[in-house]
Short mmCIF file of C-alpha atoms in Angstrom, two decimals:
data_model
loop_
_atom_site.label_atom_id
_atom_site.label_comp_id
_atom_site.label_asym_id
_atom_site.label_seq_id
_atom_site.Cartn_x
_atom_site.Cartn_y
_atom_site.Cartn_z
CA UNK A 1 140.65 126.18 154.85
CA UNK A 2 141.41 126.82 151.18
CA UNK A 3 144.37 125.36 149.29
CA UNK A 4 145.81 128.80 148.52
CA UNK A 5 147.91 131.08 150.67
CA UNK A 6 148.09 134.85 150.21
CA UNK A 7 151.04 137.09 151.00
CA UNK A 8 151.54 140.84 150.62
CA UNK A 9 154.67 142.14 148.88
CA UNK A 10 155.96 145.70 148.70
CA UNK A 11 156.60 146.55 145.04
CA UNK A 12 158.21 150.02 145.20
CA UNK A 13 159.60 152.62 147.60
CA UNK A 14 157.07 155.37 148.35
CA UNK A 15 157.74 159.09 148.43
CA UNK A 16 155.38 160.59 150.96
CA UNK A 17 152.23 158.60 151.68
CA UNK A 18 152.14 155.07 150.22
CA UNK A 19 149.26 154.02 147.99
CA UNK A 20 147.74 150.63 147.11
CA UNK A 21 150.05 150.57 144.08
CA UNK A 22 153.02 150.05 146.41
CA UNK A 23 151.69 146.60 147.37
CA UNK A 24 150.76 143.37 145.63
CA UNK A 25 148.86 140.30 146.82
CA UNK A 26 150.57 137.07 145.76
CA UNK A 27 148.86 133.67 145.63
CA UNK A 28 150.74 130.41 146.17
CA UNK A 29 150.03 126.90 147.44
CA UNK A 30 149.88 126.65 151.21
CA UNK A 31 153.43 125.88 152.39
CA UNK A 32 154.24 122.62 154.12
CA UNK A 33 156.35 122.51 157.29
CA UNK A 34 159.82 120.96 157.22
CA UNK A 35 161.12 118.91 160.14
CA UNK A 36 161.49 121.14 163.18
CA UNK A 37 158.87 123.65 162.00
CA UNK A 38 155.11 124.12 162.09
CA UNK A 39 152.49 125.62 159.81
CA UNK A 40 150.40 128.43 161.31
CA UNK A 41 147.07 129.64 159.96
CA UNK A 42 147.05 133.31 160.85
CA UNK A 43 144.00 134.78 162.61
CA UNK A 44 144.84 138.40 163.47
CA UNK A 45 147.32 140.86 161.97
CA UNK A 46 148.73 144.06 163.44
CA UNK A 47 149.41 147.09 161.24
CA UNK A 48 151.72 149.62 162.83
CA UNK A 49 153.26 153.01 162.07
CA UNK A 50 156.78 151.56 162.06
CA UNK A 51 155.91 149.64 158.91
CA UNK A 52 155.92 152.93 157.01
CA UNK A 53 159.46 153.72 158.14
CA UNK A 54 160.63 150.24 157.12
CA UNK A 55 159.15 150.68 153.65
CA UNK A 56 161.93 153.16 152.91
CA UNK A 57 164.59 150.46 152.87
CA UNK A 58 164.28 147.80 155.57
CA UNK A 59 161.63 145.75 153.77
CA UNK A 60 162.88 143.89 150.71
CA UNK A 61 160.93 144.58 147.52
CA UNK A 62 158.83 141.81 146.01
CA UNK A 63 159.09 139.68 149.14
CA UNK A 64 156.58 138.97 151.94
CA UNK A 65 156.25 141.76 154.48
CA UNK A 66 156.65 141.10 158.18
CA UNK A 67 154.50 142.12 161.10
CA UNK A 68 153.09 141.03 164.43
CA UNK A 69 150.54 138.25 163.97
CA UNK A 70 148.46 135.76 165.98
CA UNK A 71 147.73 132.34 164.56
CA UNK A 72 146.88 128.70 165.22
CA UNK A 73 149.24 125.80 164.53
CA UNK A 74 147.46 123.57 161.99
CA UNK A 75 150.31 121.18 161.04
CA UNK A 76 153.41 120.48 163.05
CA UNK A 77 156.68 118.60 162.65
CA UNK A 78 158.05 119.61 166.03
CA UNK A 79 156.81 118.53 169.47
CA UNK A 80 157.46 122.07 170.73
CA UNK A 81 154.50 123.40 168.71
CA UNK A 82 151.54 121.03 168.96
CA UNK A 83 148.60 121.43 166.61
CA UNK A 84 145.96 123.75 167.99
CA UNK A 85 148.47 125.93 169.84
CA UNK A 86 147.85 129.69 169.57
CA UNK A 87 151.06 131.64 168.95
CA UNK A 88 152.35 135.16 168.40
CA UNK A 89 154.99 135.65 165.70
CA UNK A 90 156.36 138.26 163.28
CA UNK A 91 155.98 136.36 159.98
CA UNK A 92 152.84 138.31 159.20
CA UNK A 93 151.18 139.95 156.20
CA UNK A 94 150.39 136.47 154.91
CA UNK A 95 147.57 134.02 155.57
CA UNK A 96 149.87 131.11 156.45
CA UNK A 97 153.35 131.06 157.96
CA UNK A 98 155.92 128.34 158.54
CA UNK A 99 157.65 128.99 161.86
CA UNK A 100 160.30 127.50 164.10
CA UNK A 101 159.80 127.21 167.87
CA UNK A 102 162.15 130.15 168.48
CA UNK A 103 160.13 132.33 166.08
CA UNK A 104 157.03 132.34 168.26
CA UNK A 105 155.70 133.20 171.68
CA UNK A 106 153.08 130.77 172.96
CA UNK A 107 150.20 132.74 174.40
CA UNK A 108 148.66 132.15 177.81
CA UNK A 109 145.03 131.06 177.71
CA UNK A 110 143.04 133.75 179.49
CA UNK A 111 139.31 133.10 179.58
CA UNK A 112 137.35 136.31 179.21
CA UNK A 113 140.07 138.20 177.31
CA UNK A 114 139.62 138.42 173.51
CA UNK A 115 142.47 137.00 171.49
CA UNK A 116 142.99 140.32 169.69
CA UNK A 117 144.07 141.87 173.00
CA UNK A 118 147.39 140.08 172.55
CA UNK A 119 148.08 142.54 169.71
CA UNK A 120 146.81 145.58 171.61
CA UNK A 121 147.04 146.00 175.37
CA UNK A 122 148.78 142.65 175.98
CA UNK A 123 150.95 142.91 172.87
CA UNK A 124 153.59 145.26 171.54
CA UNK A 125 151.27 148.24 171.89
CA UNK A 126 150.59 147.72 175.58
CA UNK A 127 154.19 146.75 176.25
CA UNK A 128 155.39 149.96 174.58
CA UNK A 129 153.10 152.07 176.76
CA UNK A 130 153.97 150.14 179.93
CA UNK A 131 157.73 150.35 179.33
CA UNK A 132 157.48 154.05 178.42
CA UNK A 133 155.77 154.80 181.72
CA UNK A 134 157.50 152.43 184.13
CA UNK A 135 161.02 152.08 182.73
CA UNK A 136 161.74 155.24 180.75
CA UNK A 137 159.60 157.99 182.34
CA UNK A 138 159.53 156.25 185.73
CA UNK A 139 156.15 157.85 186.27
CA UNK A 140 155.39 158.83 189.85
CA UNK A 141 151.94 159.07 191.39
CA UNK A 142 150.29 162.43 190.75
CA UNK A 143 152.53 163.49 187.87
CA UNK A 144 150.91 165.20 184.88
CA UNK A 145 151.33 163.60 181.46
CA UNK A 146 151.05 164.85 177.87
CA UNK A 147 150.73 162.32 175.03
CA UNK A 148 150.86 163.10 171.30
CA UNK A 149 148.91 160.97 168.79
CA UNK A 150 146.80 160.23 171.84
CA UNK A 151 143.96 158.56 169.90
CA UNK A 152 146.27 156.01 168.31
CA UNK A 153 147.29 152.59 169.58
CA UNK A 154 150.08 153.61 171.95
CA UNK A 155 148.36 156.88 172.88
CA UNK A 156 145.18 155.24 174.14
CA UNK A 157 147.11 152.47 175.91
CA UNK A 158 149.39 155.02 177.58
CA UNK A 159 146.50 156.96 179.07
CA UNK A 160 144.65 153.92 180.35
CA UNK A 161 147.77 152.42 181.94
CA UNK A 162 148.94 155.78 183.33
CA UNK A 163 145.60 156.27 185.05
CA UNK A 164 145.97 152.88 186.76
CA UNK A 165 149.52 153.82 187.80
CA UNK A 166 148.20 156.91 189.58
CA UNK A 167 149.02 159.68 187.11
CA UNK A 168 147.68 163.17 187.74
CA UNK A 169 146.22 165.12 184.80
CA UNK A 170 146.30 163.49 181.38
CA UNK A 171 146.51 165.74 178.32
CA UNK A 172 146.38 164.41 174.77
CA UNK A 173 146.58 165.70 171.22
CA UNK A 174 144.80 164.26 168.19
CA UNK A 175 143.97 165.21 164.62
CA UNK A 176 140.24 165.92 164.72
CA UNK A 177 137.45 167.17 166.96
CA UNK A 178 135.91 163.69 166.89
CA UNK A 179 139.11 162.17 168.26
CA UNK A 180 139.38 164.86 170.92
CA UNK A 181 135.90 163.95 172.13
CA UNK A 182 136.82 160.26 172.12
CA UNK A 183 139.87 160.98 174.28
CA UNK A 184 137.97 162.90 176.95
CA UNK A 185 134.70 160.96 176.87
CA UNK A 186 135.95 157.39 176.37
CA UNK A 187 139.66 157.02 177.10
CA UNK A 188 139.90 159.15 180.23
CA UNK A 189 142.01 162.14 179.22
CA UNK A 190 141.33 165.21 181.37
CA UNK A 191 141.98 167.57 178.45
CA UNK A 192 142.75 167.19 174.76
CA UNK A 193 143.22 169.39 171.72
CA UNK A 194 143.18 169.14 167.94
CA UNK A 195 146.76 169.89 166.93
CA UNK A 196 145.57 171.08 163.53
CA UNK A 197 143.65 173.99 165.09
CA UNK A 198 146.59 176.22 165.98
CA UNK A 199 150.21 176.44 167.17
CA UNK A 200 151.05 173.50 169.41
CA UNK A 201 152.67 175.63 172.12
CA UNK A 202 149.54 177.71 172.56
CA UNK A 203 147.19 174.73 172.50
CA UNK A 204 149.27 172.85 175.05
CA UNK A 205 149.54 175.95 177.22
CA UNK A 206 145.75 176.22 177.33
CA UNK A 207 145.31 172.51 178.13
CA UNK A 208 148.10 172.42 180.74
CA UNK A 209 148.54 175.98 182.07
CA UNK A 210 150.61 174.76 185.02
CA UNK A 211 152.93 172.64 182.88
CA UNK A 212 153.59 168.91 182.62
CA UNK A 213 155.98 166.39 184.15
CA UNK A 214 156.16 163.77 181.38
CA UNK A 215 155.72 163.84 177.61
CA UNK A 216 155.17 160.55 175.75
CA UNK A 217 155.93 161.49 172.15
CA UNK A 218 154.62 159.47 169.21
CA UNK A 219 154.87 162.29 166.66
CA UNK A 220 157.91 164.56 166.95
CA UNK A 221 157.96 167.92 165.21
CA UNK A 222 156.20 170.99 166.58
CA UNK A 223 154.55 169.12 169.44
CA UNK A 224 157.91 167.94 170.75
CA UNK A 225 159.15 171.52 170.82
CA UNK A 226 156.00 172.68 172.61
CA UNK A 227 156.28 169.94 175.22
CA UNK A 228 159.89 170.78 176.05
CA UNK A 229 158.77 174.33 176.73
CA UNK A 230 155.92 173.12 178.97
CA UNK A 231 157.91 170.63 181.02
CA UNK A 232 158.57 171.39 184.67
CA UNK A 233 161.90 170.88 186.37
CA UNK A 234 163.26 167.34 186.01
CA UNK A 235 160.65 166.58 183.38
CA UNK A 236 161.05 163.64 181.05
CA UNK A 237 160.43 163.14 177.34
CA UNK A 238 159.87 159.55 176.19
CA UNK A 239 160.43 159.27 172.45
CA UNK A 240 158.30 156.40 171.12
CA UNK A 241 157.98 157.36 167.46
CA UNK A 242 158.02 160.10 164.85
CA UNK A 243 154.93 159.32 162.81
CA UNK A 244 154.58 162.99 161.88
CA UNK A 245 157.72 162.68 159.76
CA UNK A 246 157.37 159.20 158.24
CA UNK A 247 155.46 160.53 155.23
CA UNK A 248 157.03 164.00 155.17
CA UNK A 249 160.81 163.47 155.02
CA UNK A 250 161.37 167.15 154.24
CA UNK A 251 159.62 168.35 157.40
CA UNK A 252 161.55 171.13 159.18
CA UNK A 253 163.59 170.17 162.25
CA UNK A 254 162.16 170.49 165.73
CA UNK A 255 162.60 173.98 167.15
CA UNK A 256 162.90 174.48 170.91
CA UNK A 257 164.99 176.34 173.44
CA UNK A 258 167.93 174.01 174.02
CA UNK A 259 168.76 175.89 177.21
CA UNK A 260 165.54 174.49 178.70
CA UNK A 261 167.07 171.01 178.72
CA UNK A 262 169.89 172.21 180.97
CA UNK A 263 168.08 174.83 183.03
CA UNK A 264 165.19 172.51 183.88
CA UNK A 265 167.33 169.33 184.14
CA UNK A 266 165.22 167.57 181.51
CA UNK A 267 165.77 164.04 180.28
CA UNK A 268 164.98 162.97 176.69
CA UNK A 269 165.15 159.24 175.99
CA UNK A 270 163.97 156.93 173.24
CA UNK A 271 163.74 153.15 173.21
CA UNK A 272 162.88 150.07 171.16
CA UNK A 273 160.27 147.84 172.76
CA UNK A 274 162.06 144.76 171.40
CA UNK A 275 164.74 145.39 174.03
CA UNK A 276 162.18 144.89 176.82
CA UNK A 277 160.81 141.44 176.07
CA UNK A 278 161.64 140.46 179.65
CA UNK A 279 158.89 142.85 180.84
CA UNK A 280 156.14 140.89 179.04
CA UNK A 281 155.24 138.72 182.03
CA UNK A 282 155.12 141.78 184.28
CA UNK A 283 152.70 143.37 181.82
CA UNK A 284 150.45 140.30 182.03
CA UNK A 285 150.50 140.42 185.83
CA UNK A 286 149.59 144.11 185.79
CA UNK A 287 147.05 144.22 182.96
CA UNK A 288 145.11 140.95 183.04
CA UNK A 289 143.32 141.53 186.39
CA UNK A 290 142.25 144.97 185.17
CA UNK A 291 141.07 143.55 181.84
CA UNK A 292 138.97 140.95 183.62
CA UNK A 293 137.33 143.52 185.90
CA UNK A 294 136.81 146.07 183.13
CA UNK A 295 139.03 148.75 184.67
CA UNK A 296 141.29 148.42 181.63
CA UNK A 297 139.64 148.42 178.20
CA UNK A 298 141.37 147.90 174.84
CA UNK A 299 140.81 150.50 172.12
CA UNK A 300 140.73 148.68 168.77
CA UNK A 301 139.71 149.42 165.19
CA UNK A 302 139.14 146.07 163.47
CA UNK A 303 138.79 145.36 159.74
CA UNK A 304 137.64 141.86 158.78
CA UNK A 305 139.32 139.92 155.96
CA UNK A 306 143.02 139.55 155.15
CA UNK A 307 142.39 141.17 151.78
CA UNK A 308 141.83 144.45 153.67
CA UNK A 309 145.26 144.56 155.30
CA UNK A 310 146.66 147.18 152.92
CA UNK A 311 143.48 149.23 153.33
CA UNK A 312 143.87 149.00 157.11
CA UNK A 313 147.50 150.12 156.94
CA UNK A 314 146.75 153.14 154.77
CA UNK A 315 143.73 154.02 156.94
CA UNK A 316 145.95 154.01 160.02
CA UNK A 317 148.59 156.22 158.36
CA UNK A 318 145.89 158.74 157.49
CA UNK A 319 144.60 158.76 161.05
CA UNK A 320 141.37 156.91 160.30
CA UNK A 321 141.61 154.67 163.35
CA UNK A 322 140.84 154.91 167.04
CA UNK A 323 143.27 152.88 169.12
CA UNK A 324 145.00 149.81 167.73
CA UNK A 325 144.38 148.86 164.10
CA UNK A 326 143.86 145.10 163.68
CA UNK A 327 142.88 142.92 160.75
CA UNK A 328 140.88 139.81 161.61
CA UNK A 329 140.53 136.70 159.48
CA UNK A 330 137.01 135.90 158.33
CA UNK A 331 137.18 132.71 160.38
CA UNK A 332 139.03 133.19 163.65
CA UNK A 333 139.15 132.11 167.22
CA UNK A 334 140.99 129.62 169.34
CA UNK A 335 140.25 126.96 171.88
CA UNK A 336 139.99 128.48 175.33
CA UNK A 337 139.41 131.99 174.07
CA UNK A 338 136.22 134.01 174.02
CA UNK A 339 135.75 135.94 170.80
#
């Protein structure tokens, strides 16, 4: 371990897509824990689409950014966080974090499951997909599902979990022919289309000629309008995110036939995964046996080295990832975990 800690600060508000100039790496001595706190050496960092939305005003300028992170306690002044403990916390985008016991979630030790999975299928990504399907959509066996941004973190997790829950046909959209192949050949989608190749309503109509029951929406925009038109009676729309508008604030509003919502008794509902922390243990009970048998596989794009965290974030915003985007420290691991 070096004597220097690195943090990432946001230096300006972006218009459209952010660039490396909107960030700055700041060096400082490694902080020391006060009584009642512990020092964590961070091992894995999550970069997520919601960070872009927060750059418009939620993140303070010239201050450390936050984000989901996994790390190891290396110095402690509280018995609640013994040295060597592996924890999940949100004081990320820095190499070292001082945390209080109520800032962290202590992770279960699951032999055979890589630590990074606690940021993907066992973390906020998997929890978002699981809540979307079981709590918001209330997916029933045999129902057909359409997912936008299907090759991203939540999109891949949604398909894999939906299949285990007994979904019928799975249809996904992505931004390239390569991603479309990945969805059908690797993730398990029955059909997929490149949304850049034509009007969304026509592409969805070809992929799901008999309609859909559930739409898990990570994008918004034209695809949301197309899905509302394709939904069958008592269909449900689960609004997870609007990544298609984060970098294009002047995008036109969604156009759809509002009468469809009434005539087909549709339900449109969004949610914040932070309101479903009580479902975390249920997710473990559901997902871990499947992870251990290989019937559930995490989709991850991993960049190594904390100095690449801005690169990883910008790559994800441009659609350069498959599945969850994770940054791994050059030296990582944890007792009881296989890496």
